[in-house]
Short mmCIF file of C-alpha atoms and ligand atoms in Angstrom, two decimals:
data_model
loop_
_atom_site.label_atom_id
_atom_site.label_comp_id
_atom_site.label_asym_id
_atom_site.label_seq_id
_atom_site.Cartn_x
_atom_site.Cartn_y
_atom_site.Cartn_z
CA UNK A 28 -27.91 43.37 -0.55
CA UNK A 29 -27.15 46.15 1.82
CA UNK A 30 -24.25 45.42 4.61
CA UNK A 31 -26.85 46.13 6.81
CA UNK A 32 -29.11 43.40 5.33
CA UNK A 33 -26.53 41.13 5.48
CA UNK A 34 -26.02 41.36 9.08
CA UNK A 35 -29.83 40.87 9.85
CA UNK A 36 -29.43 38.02 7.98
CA UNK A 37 -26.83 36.84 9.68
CA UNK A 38 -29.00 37.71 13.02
CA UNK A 39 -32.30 36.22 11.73
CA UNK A 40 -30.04 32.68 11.31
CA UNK A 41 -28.58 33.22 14.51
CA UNK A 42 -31.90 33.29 15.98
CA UNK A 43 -32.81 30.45 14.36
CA UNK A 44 -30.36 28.22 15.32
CA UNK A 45 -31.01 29.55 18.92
CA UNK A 46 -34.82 28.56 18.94
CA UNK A 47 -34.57 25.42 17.55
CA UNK A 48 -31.85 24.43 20.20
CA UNK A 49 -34.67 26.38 23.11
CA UNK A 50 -37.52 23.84 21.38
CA UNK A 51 -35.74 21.36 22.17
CA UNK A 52 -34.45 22.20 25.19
CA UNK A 53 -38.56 23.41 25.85
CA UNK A 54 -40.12 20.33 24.90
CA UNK A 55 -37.64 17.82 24.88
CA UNK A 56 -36.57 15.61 27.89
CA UNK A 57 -32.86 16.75 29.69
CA UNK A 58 -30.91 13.57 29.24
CA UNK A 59 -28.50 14.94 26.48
CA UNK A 60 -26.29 17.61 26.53
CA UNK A 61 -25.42 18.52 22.81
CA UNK A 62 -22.71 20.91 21.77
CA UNK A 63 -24.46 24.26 20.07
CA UNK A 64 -24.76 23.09 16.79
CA UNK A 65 -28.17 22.12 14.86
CA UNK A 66 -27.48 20.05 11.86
CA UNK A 67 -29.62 20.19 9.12
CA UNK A 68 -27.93 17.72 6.27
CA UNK A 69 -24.91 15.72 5.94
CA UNK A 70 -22.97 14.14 2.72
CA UNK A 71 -20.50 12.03 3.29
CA UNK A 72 -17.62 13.34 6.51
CA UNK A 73 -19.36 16.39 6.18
CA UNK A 74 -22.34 17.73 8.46
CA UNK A 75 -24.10 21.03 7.75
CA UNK A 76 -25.95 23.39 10.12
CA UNK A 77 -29.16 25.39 9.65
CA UNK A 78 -27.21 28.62 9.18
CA UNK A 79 -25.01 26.65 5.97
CA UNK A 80 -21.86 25.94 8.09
CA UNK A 81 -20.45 23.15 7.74
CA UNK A 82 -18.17 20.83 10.08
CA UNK A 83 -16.26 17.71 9.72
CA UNK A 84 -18.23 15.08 11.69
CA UNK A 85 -15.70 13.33 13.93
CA UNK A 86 -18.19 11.47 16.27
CA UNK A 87 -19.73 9.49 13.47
CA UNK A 88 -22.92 8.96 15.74
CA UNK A 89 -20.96 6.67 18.15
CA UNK A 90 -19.97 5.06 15.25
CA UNK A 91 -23.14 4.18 13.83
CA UNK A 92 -21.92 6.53 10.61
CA UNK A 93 -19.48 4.51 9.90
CA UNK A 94 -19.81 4.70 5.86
CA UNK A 95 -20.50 8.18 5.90
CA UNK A 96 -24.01 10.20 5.82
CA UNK A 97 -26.02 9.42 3.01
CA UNK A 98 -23.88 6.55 1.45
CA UNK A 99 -24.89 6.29 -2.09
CA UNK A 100 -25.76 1.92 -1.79
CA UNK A 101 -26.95 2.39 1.51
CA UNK A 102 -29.34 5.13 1.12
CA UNK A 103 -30.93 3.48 -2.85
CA UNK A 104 -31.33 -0.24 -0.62
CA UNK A 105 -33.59 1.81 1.84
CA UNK A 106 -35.26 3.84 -0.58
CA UNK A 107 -35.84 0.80 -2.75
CA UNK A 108 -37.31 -0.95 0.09
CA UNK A 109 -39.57 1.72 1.29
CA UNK A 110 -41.59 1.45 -2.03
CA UNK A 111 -41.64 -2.32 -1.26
CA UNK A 112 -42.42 -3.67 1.73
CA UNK A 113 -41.64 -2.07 5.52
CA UNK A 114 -42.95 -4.10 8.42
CA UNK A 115 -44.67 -7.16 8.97
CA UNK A 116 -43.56 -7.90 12.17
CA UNK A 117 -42.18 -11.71 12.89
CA UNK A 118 -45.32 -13.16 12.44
CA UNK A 119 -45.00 -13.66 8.77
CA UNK A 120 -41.89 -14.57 6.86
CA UNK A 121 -40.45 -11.59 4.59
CA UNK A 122 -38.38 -11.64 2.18
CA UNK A 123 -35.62 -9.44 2.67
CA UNK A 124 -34.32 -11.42 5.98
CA UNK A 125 -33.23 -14.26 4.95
CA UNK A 126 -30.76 -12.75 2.58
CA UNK A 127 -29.59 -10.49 5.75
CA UNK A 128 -29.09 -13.24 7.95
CA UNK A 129 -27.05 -15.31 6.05
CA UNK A 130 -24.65 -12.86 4.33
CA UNK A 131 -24.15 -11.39 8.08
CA UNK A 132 -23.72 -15.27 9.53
CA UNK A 133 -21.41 -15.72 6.46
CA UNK A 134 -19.40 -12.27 7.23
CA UNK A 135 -19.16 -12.99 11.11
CA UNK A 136 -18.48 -16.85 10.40
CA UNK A 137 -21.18 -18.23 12.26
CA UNK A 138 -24.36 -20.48 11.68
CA UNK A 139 -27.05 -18.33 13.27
CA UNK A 140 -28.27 -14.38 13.83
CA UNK A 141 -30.30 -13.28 16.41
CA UNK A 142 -32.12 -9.64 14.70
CA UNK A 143 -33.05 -6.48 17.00
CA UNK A 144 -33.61 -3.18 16.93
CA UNK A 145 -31.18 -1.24 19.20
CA UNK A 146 -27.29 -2.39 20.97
CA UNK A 147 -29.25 -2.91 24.34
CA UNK A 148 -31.70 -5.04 22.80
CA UNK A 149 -28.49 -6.98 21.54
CA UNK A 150 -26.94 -7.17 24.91
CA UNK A 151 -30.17 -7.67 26.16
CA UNK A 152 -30.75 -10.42 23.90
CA UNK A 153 -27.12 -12.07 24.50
CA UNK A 154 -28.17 -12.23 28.37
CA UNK A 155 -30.88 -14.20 28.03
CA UNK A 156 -29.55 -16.60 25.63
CA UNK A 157 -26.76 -17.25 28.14
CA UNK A 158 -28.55 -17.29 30.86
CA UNK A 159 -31.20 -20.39 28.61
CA UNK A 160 -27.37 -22.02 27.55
CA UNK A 161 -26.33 -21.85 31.44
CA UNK A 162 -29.66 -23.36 32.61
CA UNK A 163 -30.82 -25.83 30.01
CA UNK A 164 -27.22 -27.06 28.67
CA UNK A 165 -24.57 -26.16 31.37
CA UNK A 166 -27.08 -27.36 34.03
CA UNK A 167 -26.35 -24.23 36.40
CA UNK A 168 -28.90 -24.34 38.89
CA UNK A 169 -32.09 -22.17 38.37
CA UNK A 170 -31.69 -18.88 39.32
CA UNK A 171 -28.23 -19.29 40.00
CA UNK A 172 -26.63 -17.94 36.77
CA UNK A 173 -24.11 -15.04 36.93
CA UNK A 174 -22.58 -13.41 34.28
CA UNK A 175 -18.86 -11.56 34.43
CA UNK A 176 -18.42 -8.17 33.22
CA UNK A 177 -15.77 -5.69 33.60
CA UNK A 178 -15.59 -2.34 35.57
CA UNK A 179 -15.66 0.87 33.11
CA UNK A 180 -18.32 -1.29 30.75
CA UNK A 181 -20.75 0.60 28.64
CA UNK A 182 -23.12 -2.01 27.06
CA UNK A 183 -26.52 0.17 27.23
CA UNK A 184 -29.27 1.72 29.22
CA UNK A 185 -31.64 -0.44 30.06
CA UNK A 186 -32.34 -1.31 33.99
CA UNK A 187 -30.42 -4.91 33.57
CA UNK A 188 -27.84 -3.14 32.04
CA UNK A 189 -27.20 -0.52 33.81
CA UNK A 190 -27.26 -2.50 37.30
CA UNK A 191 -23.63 -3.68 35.82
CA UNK A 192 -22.15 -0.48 35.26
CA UNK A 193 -19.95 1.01 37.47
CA UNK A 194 -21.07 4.70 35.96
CA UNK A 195 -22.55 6.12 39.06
CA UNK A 196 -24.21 9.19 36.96
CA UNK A 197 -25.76 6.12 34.65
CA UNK A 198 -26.86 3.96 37.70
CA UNK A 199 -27.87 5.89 40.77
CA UNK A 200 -31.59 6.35 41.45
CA UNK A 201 -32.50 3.33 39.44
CA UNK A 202 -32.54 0.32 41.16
CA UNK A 203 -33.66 -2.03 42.30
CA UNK A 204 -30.65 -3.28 40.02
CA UNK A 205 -30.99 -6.90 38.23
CA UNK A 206 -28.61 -9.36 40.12
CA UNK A 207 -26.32 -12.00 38.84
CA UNK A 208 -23.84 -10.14 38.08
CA UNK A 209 -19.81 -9.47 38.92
CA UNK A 210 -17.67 -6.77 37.52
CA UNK A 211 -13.86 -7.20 37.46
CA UNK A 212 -11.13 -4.71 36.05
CA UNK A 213 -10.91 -4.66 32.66
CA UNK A 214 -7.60 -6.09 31.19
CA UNK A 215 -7.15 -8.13 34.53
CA UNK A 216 -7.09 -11.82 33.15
CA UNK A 217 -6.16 -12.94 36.91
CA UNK A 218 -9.21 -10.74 38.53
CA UNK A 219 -11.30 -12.44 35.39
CA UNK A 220 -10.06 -16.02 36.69
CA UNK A 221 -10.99 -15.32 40.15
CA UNK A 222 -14.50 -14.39 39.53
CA UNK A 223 -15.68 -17.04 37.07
CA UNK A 224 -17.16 -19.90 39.64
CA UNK A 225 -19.36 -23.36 38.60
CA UNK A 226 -22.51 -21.21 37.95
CA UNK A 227 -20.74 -18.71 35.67
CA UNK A 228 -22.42 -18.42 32.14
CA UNK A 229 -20.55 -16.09 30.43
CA UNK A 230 -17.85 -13.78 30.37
CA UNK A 231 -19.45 -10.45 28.58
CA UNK A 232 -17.00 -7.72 27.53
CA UNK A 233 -15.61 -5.09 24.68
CA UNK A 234 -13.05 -6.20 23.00
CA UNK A 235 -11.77 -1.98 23.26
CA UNK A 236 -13.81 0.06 25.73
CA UNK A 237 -15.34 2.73 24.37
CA UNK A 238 -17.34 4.79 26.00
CA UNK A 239 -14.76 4.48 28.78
CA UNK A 240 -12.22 6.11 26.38
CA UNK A 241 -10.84 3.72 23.47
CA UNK A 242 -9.34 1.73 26.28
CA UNK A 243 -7.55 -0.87 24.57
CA UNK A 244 -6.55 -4.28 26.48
CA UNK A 245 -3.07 -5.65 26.52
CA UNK A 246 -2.73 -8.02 23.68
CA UNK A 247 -2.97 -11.35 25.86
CA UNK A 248 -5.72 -10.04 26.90
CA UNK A 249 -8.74 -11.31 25.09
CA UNK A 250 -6.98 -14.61 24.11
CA UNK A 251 -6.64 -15.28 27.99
CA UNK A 252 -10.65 -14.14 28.36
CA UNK A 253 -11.00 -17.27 25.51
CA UNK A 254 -9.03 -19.43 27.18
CA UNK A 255 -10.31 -18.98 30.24
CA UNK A 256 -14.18 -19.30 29.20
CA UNK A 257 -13.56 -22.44 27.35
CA UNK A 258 -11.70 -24.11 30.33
CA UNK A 259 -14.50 -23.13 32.87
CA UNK A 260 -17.66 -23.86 30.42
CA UNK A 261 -18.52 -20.68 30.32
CA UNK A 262 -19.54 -18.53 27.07
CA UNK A 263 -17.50 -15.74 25.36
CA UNK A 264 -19.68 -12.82 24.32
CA UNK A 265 -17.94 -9.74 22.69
CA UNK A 266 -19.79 -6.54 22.56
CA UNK A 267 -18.04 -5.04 18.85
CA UNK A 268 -21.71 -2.60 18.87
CA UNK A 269 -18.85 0.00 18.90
CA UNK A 270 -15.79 -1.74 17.70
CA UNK A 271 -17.14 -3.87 14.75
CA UNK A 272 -18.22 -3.04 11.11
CA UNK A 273 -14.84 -1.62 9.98
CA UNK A 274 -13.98 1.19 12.93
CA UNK A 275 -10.70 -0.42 13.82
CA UNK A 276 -9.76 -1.69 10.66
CA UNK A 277 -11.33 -5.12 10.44
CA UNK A 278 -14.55 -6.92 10.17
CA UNK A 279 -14.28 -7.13 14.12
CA UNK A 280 -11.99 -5.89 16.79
CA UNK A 281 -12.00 -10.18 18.12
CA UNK A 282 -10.37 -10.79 14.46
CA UNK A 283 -7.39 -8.24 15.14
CA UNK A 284 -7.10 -9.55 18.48
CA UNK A 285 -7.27 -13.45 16.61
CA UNK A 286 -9.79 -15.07 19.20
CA UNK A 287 -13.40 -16.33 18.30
CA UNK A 288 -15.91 -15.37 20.70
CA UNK A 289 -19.13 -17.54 21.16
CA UNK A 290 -21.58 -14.71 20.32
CA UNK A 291 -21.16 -11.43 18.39
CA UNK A 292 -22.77 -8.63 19.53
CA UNK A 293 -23.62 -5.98 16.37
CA UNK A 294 -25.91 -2.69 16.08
CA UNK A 295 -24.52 0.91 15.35
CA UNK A 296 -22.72 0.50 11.81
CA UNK A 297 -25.27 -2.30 10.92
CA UNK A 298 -28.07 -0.01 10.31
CA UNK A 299 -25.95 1.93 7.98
CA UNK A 300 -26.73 5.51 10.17
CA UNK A 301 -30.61 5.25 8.22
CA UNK A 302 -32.32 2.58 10.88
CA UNK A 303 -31.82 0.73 14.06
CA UNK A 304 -30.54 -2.71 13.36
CA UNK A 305 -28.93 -5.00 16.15
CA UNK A 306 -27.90 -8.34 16.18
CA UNK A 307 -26.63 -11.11 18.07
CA UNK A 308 -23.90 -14.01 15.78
CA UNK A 309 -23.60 -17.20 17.07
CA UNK A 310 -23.59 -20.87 16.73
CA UNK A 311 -26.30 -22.89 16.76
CA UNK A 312 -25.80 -24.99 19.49
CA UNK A 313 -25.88 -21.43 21.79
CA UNK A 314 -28.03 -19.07 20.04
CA UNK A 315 -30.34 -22.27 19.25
CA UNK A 316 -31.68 -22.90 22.72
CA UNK A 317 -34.05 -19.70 22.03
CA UNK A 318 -37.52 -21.41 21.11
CA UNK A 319 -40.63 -19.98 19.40
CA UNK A 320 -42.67 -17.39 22.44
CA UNK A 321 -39.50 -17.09 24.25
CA UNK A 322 -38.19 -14.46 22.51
CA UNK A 323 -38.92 -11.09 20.14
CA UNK A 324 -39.44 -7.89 19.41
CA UNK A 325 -42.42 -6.47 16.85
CA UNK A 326 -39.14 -4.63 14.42
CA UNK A 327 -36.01 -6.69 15.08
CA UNK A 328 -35.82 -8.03 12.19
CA UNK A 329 -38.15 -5.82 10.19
CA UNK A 330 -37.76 -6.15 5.84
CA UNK A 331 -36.81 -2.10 6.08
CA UNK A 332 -34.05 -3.04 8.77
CA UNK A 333 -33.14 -6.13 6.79
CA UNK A 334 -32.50 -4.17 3.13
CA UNK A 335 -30.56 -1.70 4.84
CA UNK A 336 -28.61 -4.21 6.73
CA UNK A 337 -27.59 -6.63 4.19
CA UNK A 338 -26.53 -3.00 1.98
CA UNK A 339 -24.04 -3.00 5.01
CA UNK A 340 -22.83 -5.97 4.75
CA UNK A 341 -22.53 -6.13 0.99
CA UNK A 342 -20.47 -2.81 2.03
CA UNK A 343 -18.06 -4.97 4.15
CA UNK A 344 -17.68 -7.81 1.81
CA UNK A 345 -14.97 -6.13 -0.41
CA UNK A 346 -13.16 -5.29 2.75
CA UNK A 347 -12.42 -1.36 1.47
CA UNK A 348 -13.70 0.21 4.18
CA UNK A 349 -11.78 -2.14 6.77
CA UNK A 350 -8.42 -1.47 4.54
CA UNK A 351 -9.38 1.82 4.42
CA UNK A 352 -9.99 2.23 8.34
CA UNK A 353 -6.64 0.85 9.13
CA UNK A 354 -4.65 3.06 6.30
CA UNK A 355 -6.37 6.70 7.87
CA UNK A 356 -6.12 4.79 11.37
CA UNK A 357 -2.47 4.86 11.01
CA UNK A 358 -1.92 8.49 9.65
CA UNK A 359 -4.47 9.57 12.29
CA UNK A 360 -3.04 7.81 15.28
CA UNK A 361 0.96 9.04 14.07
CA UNK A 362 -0.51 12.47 13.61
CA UNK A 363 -1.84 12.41 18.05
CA UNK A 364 0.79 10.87 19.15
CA UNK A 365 2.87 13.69 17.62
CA UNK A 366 0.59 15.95 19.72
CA UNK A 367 1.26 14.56 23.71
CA UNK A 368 3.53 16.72 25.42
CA UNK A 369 1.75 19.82 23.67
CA UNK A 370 -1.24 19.58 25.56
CA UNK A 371 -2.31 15.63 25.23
CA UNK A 372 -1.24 13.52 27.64
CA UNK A 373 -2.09 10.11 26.36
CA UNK A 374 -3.40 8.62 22.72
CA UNK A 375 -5.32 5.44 22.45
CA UNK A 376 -7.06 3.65 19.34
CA UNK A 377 -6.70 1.31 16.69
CA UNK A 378 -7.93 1.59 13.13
CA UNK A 379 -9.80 4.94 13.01
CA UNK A 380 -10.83 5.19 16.32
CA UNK A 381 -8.38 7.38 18.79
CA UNK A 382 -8.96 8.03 22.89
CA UNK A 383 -6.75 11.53 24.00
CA UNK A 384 -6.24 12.60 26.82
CA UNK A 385 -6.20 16.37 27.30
CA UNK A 386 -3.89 17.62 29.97
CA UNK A 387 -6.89 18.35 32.54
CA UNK A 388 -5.15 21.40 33.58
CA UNK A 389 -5.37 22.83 30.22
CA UNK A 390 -9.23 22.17 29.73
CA UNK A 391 -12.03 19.71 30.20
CA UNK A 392 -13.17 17.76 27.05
CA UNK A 393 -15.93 19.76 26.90
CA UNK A 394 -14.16 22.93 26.36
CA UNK A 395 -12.24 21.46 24.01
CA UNK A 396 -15.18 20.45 21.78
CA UNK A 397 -16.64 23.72 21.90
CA UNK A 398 -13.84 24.75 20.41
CA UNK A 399 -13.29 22.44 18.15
CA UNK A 400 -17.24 23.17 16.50
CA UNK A 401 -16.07 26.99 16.94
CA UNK A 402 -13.72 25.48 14.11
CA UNK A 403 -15.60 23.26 12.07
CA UNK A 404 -15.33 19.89 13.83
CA UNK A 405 -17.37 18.15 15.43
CA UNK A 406 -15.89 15.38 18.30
CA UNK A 407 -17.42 14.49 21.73
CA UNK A 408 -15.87 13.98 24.96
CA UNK A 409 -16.33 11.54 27.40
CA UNK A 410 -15.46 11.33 31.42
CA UNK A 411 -13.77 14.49 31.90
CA UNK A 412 -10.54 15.12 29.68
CA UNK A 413 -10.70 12.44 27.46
CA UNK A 414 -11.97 13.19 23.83
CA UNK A 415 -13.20 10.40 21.05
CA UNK A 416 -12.32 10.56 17.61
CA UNK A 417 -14.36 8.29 15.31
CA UNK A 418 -14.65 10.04 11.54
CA UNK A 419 -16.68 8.30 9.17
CA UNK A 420 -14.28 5.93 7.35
CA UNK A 421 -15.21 7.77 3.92
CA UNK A 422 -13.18 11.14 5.12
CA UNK A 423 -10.85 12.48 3.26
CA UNK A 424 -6.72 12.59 4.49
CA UNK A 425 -6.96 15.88 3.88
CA UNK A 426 -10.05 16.74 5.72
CA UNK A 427 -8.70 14.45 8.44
CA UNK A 428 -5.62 16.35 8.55
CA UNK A 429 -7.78 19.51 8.84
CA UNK A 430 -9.12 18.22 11.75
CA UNK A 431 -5.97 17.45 13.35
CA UNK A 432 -4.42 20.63 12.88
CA UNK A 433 -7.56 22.14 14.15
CA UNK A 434 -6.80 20.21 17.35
CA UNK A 435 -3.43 21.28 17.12
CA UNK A 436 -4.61 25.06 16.88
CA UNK A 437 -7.32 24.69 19.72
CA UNK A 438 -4.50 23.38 21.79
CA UNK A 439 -2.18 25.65 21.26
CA UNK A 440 -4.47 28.75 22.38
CA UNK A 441 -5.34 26.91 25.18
CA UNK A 442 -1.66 26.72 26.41
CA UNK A 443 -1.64 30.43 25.30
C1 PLP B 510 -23.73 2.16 21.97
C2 PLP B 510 -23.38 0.88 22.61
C3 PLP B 510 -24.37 0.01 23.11
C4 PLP B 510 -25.84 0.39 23.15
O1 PLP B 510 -26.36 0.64 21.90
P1 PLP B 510 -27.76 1.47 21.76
O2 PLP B 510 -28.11 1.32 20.32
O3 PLP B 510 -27.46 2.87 22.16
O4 PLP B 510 -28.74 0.81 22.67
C5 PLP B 510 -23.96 -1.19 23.64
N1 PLP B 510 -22.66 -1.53 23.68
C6 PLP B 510 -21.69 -0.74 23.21
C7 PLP B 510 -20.26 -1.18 23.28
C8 PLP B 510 -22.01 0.50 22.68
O5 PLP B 510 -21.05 1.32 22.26
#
């Protein structure tokens, strides 16, 4: 081939990449803004674009890639299954659930599993259930339930959901918002203690705050929120949709942090990165006062969903991934912290999930992902400076020390 060839190749792939990202942009409704890359296939840590480039995925898909694009067990359960036996909604029995609900009851350590589709159908899901436990076992007066949440919370996008949030770019212009509810800062047991009253049901929080910016709680924190719920009657309920499945190390973020919730909120990792799958773990004295017709959804639940799901959870019995979470957690969090002063002002995380900071004088998060995919790695930024790293747990130390030191480079040009 001609040099000249070459570079109309190069061209011709340029242009491609640029329509597909104007069909989209054409045809597609404006409530994303992705960085200017257009994958086309993925293996493992590794994502690569329509032109053949490839990048280090350090988003993971909000952590629903936890084990990695196209894990080997994961992607033969849902292949197996789609020769099988897909949907047939709840109103027959099938006969991949039952296996998935108890190994993930059994994994959580509780007696009973709520299946859904999505994290907001979880959350969702966990609302109603408290607000049945509040009404029919607490004896809160009807109507009356309220629900505690904390300020900086990201637990979805429906309309209940977001009337809670205290995002106004995620909230304004659609109300009327859902009442019964009271947001208090996060990591404020005394603010927590002041808001929980006779008709409080439940206290509803991440044990780290993600999509706030890996903002991790002091440690008395959650014991305090466990304390606190059990002395006022009211019910724990732990949002891990982000945290859980291995991200920080362990089964769940509550387990590092040695307090047992009263429900379990899971969805993300649990559908392995191939399908939806949501859930809600609890006892069955709380999850137990649903009833036939009260609650459902036509997939939650699903025999596709329920292969691939109980794959995932076969993946976390060994406990490999959590080891191996909290082993690159470690390298990855010593190798940030080396980094503040030199452009990073703060580093959060545990296990393989790390919050920085970039000096906002130096750059906004955004810039500093377009830089980053300018070098091969892919991360997303969230409110402002702050950047989220979340790799699949598969990577590499050596890929994952790539990515730092392409970090390290993109910071140093930016202090010049
Ligand atoms: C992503 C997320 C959700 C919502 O999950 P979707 O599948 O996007 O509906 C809820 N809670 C937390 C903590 C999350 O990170």
């Amino acid at each position: 081939m001609s040099a000249g060839a070459g570079a109309d190749a190069i061209r011709a792939e340029a242009t491609r990449t640029e329509r597909v990202i104007e069909q989209a942009e054409r045809w597609g409704a404006h409530n994303y803004h992705p960085l200017h890359v257009v994958a086309a296939s993925a293996e493992g840590a590794w994502i690569t674009d329509v032109d053949g480039r490839r990048y280090l995925d350090c988003l993971a898909a909000y952590s629903a890639v936890n084990f990695g694009h196209g894990h080997p067990a994961l992607v033969a359960a849902a292949k197996a299954q789609l020769d099988r036996l897909t949907l047939t909604s709840r109103a027959f029995h099938n006969d991949r659930l039952g296996p998935f609900l108890e190994r993930l009851a059994r994994l959580v350590g509780k007696e009973m599993v709520l299946p859904m589709n999505t994290g907001a159908e979880a959350v969702e899901s966990a609302i109603k259930i408290a607000r049945a436990w509040g009404y029919r076992v607490k004896g809160v007066p009807t109507g009356k339930a309220r629900i505690v949440v904390a300020n900086g919370n990201f637990h979805g996008r429906t309309t209940t959901i977001i009337s809670f949030s205290d995002d106004a770019e995620a909230r304004a212009d659609f109300g009327p918002y859902t009442p019964g509810f009271v947001s208090v800062p996060y990591g404020d047991l005394a603010a927590l203690e002041a808001a929980i009253d006779e008709n409080t049901v439940a206290v509803l929080l991440e044990p780290i705050q993600g999509e706030a910016g890996i903002r991790v709680p002091p440690a008395d924190y959650l014991p305090g929120v466990r304390a606190l719920t059990t002395e006022r009657n009211a019910l724990f309920i732990a949002d891990e949709i982000q945290s859980g499945l291995g991200r920080t190390g362990a089964t769940l973020q509550v387990r590092n942090a040695g307090v047992e919730p009263d429900l379990i909120l899971l969805g993300k990792a649990l559908g392995g990165g191939i399908v939806p799958v949501s859930a809600v773990v609890g006892d069955a004295d709380v999850i137990g006062v649903i009833q036939p017709g009260q609650h459902g959804s036509t997939f939650g639940g699903n025999p596709l969903a329920a292969a691939v799901g109980l794959a995932v959870v076969e993946l976390l019995e060994t406990g490999d991934m959590q080891t191996r979470a909290r082993q690159l957690g470690e390298h990855l969090q010593q190798r940030l912290r080396a980094l503040v002063g030199q452009g990073l002002t703060e580093v959060r995380g545990v296990g393989l999930w790390a919050g920085i900071d970039v000096d906002p004088a130096l750059a906004s998060g955004r810039r500093v992902c377009e830089l980053l995919a300018e070098r091969g790695v892919l991360a997303k930024d969230t409110h402002g400076s702050t950047l989220r790293l979340a790799p699949p747990i598969v990577v590499e130390l050596a890929d994952l020390d790539w990515a730092v030191d392409q970090l390290e480079a993109v910071l140093a040009e930016l202090r010049g």
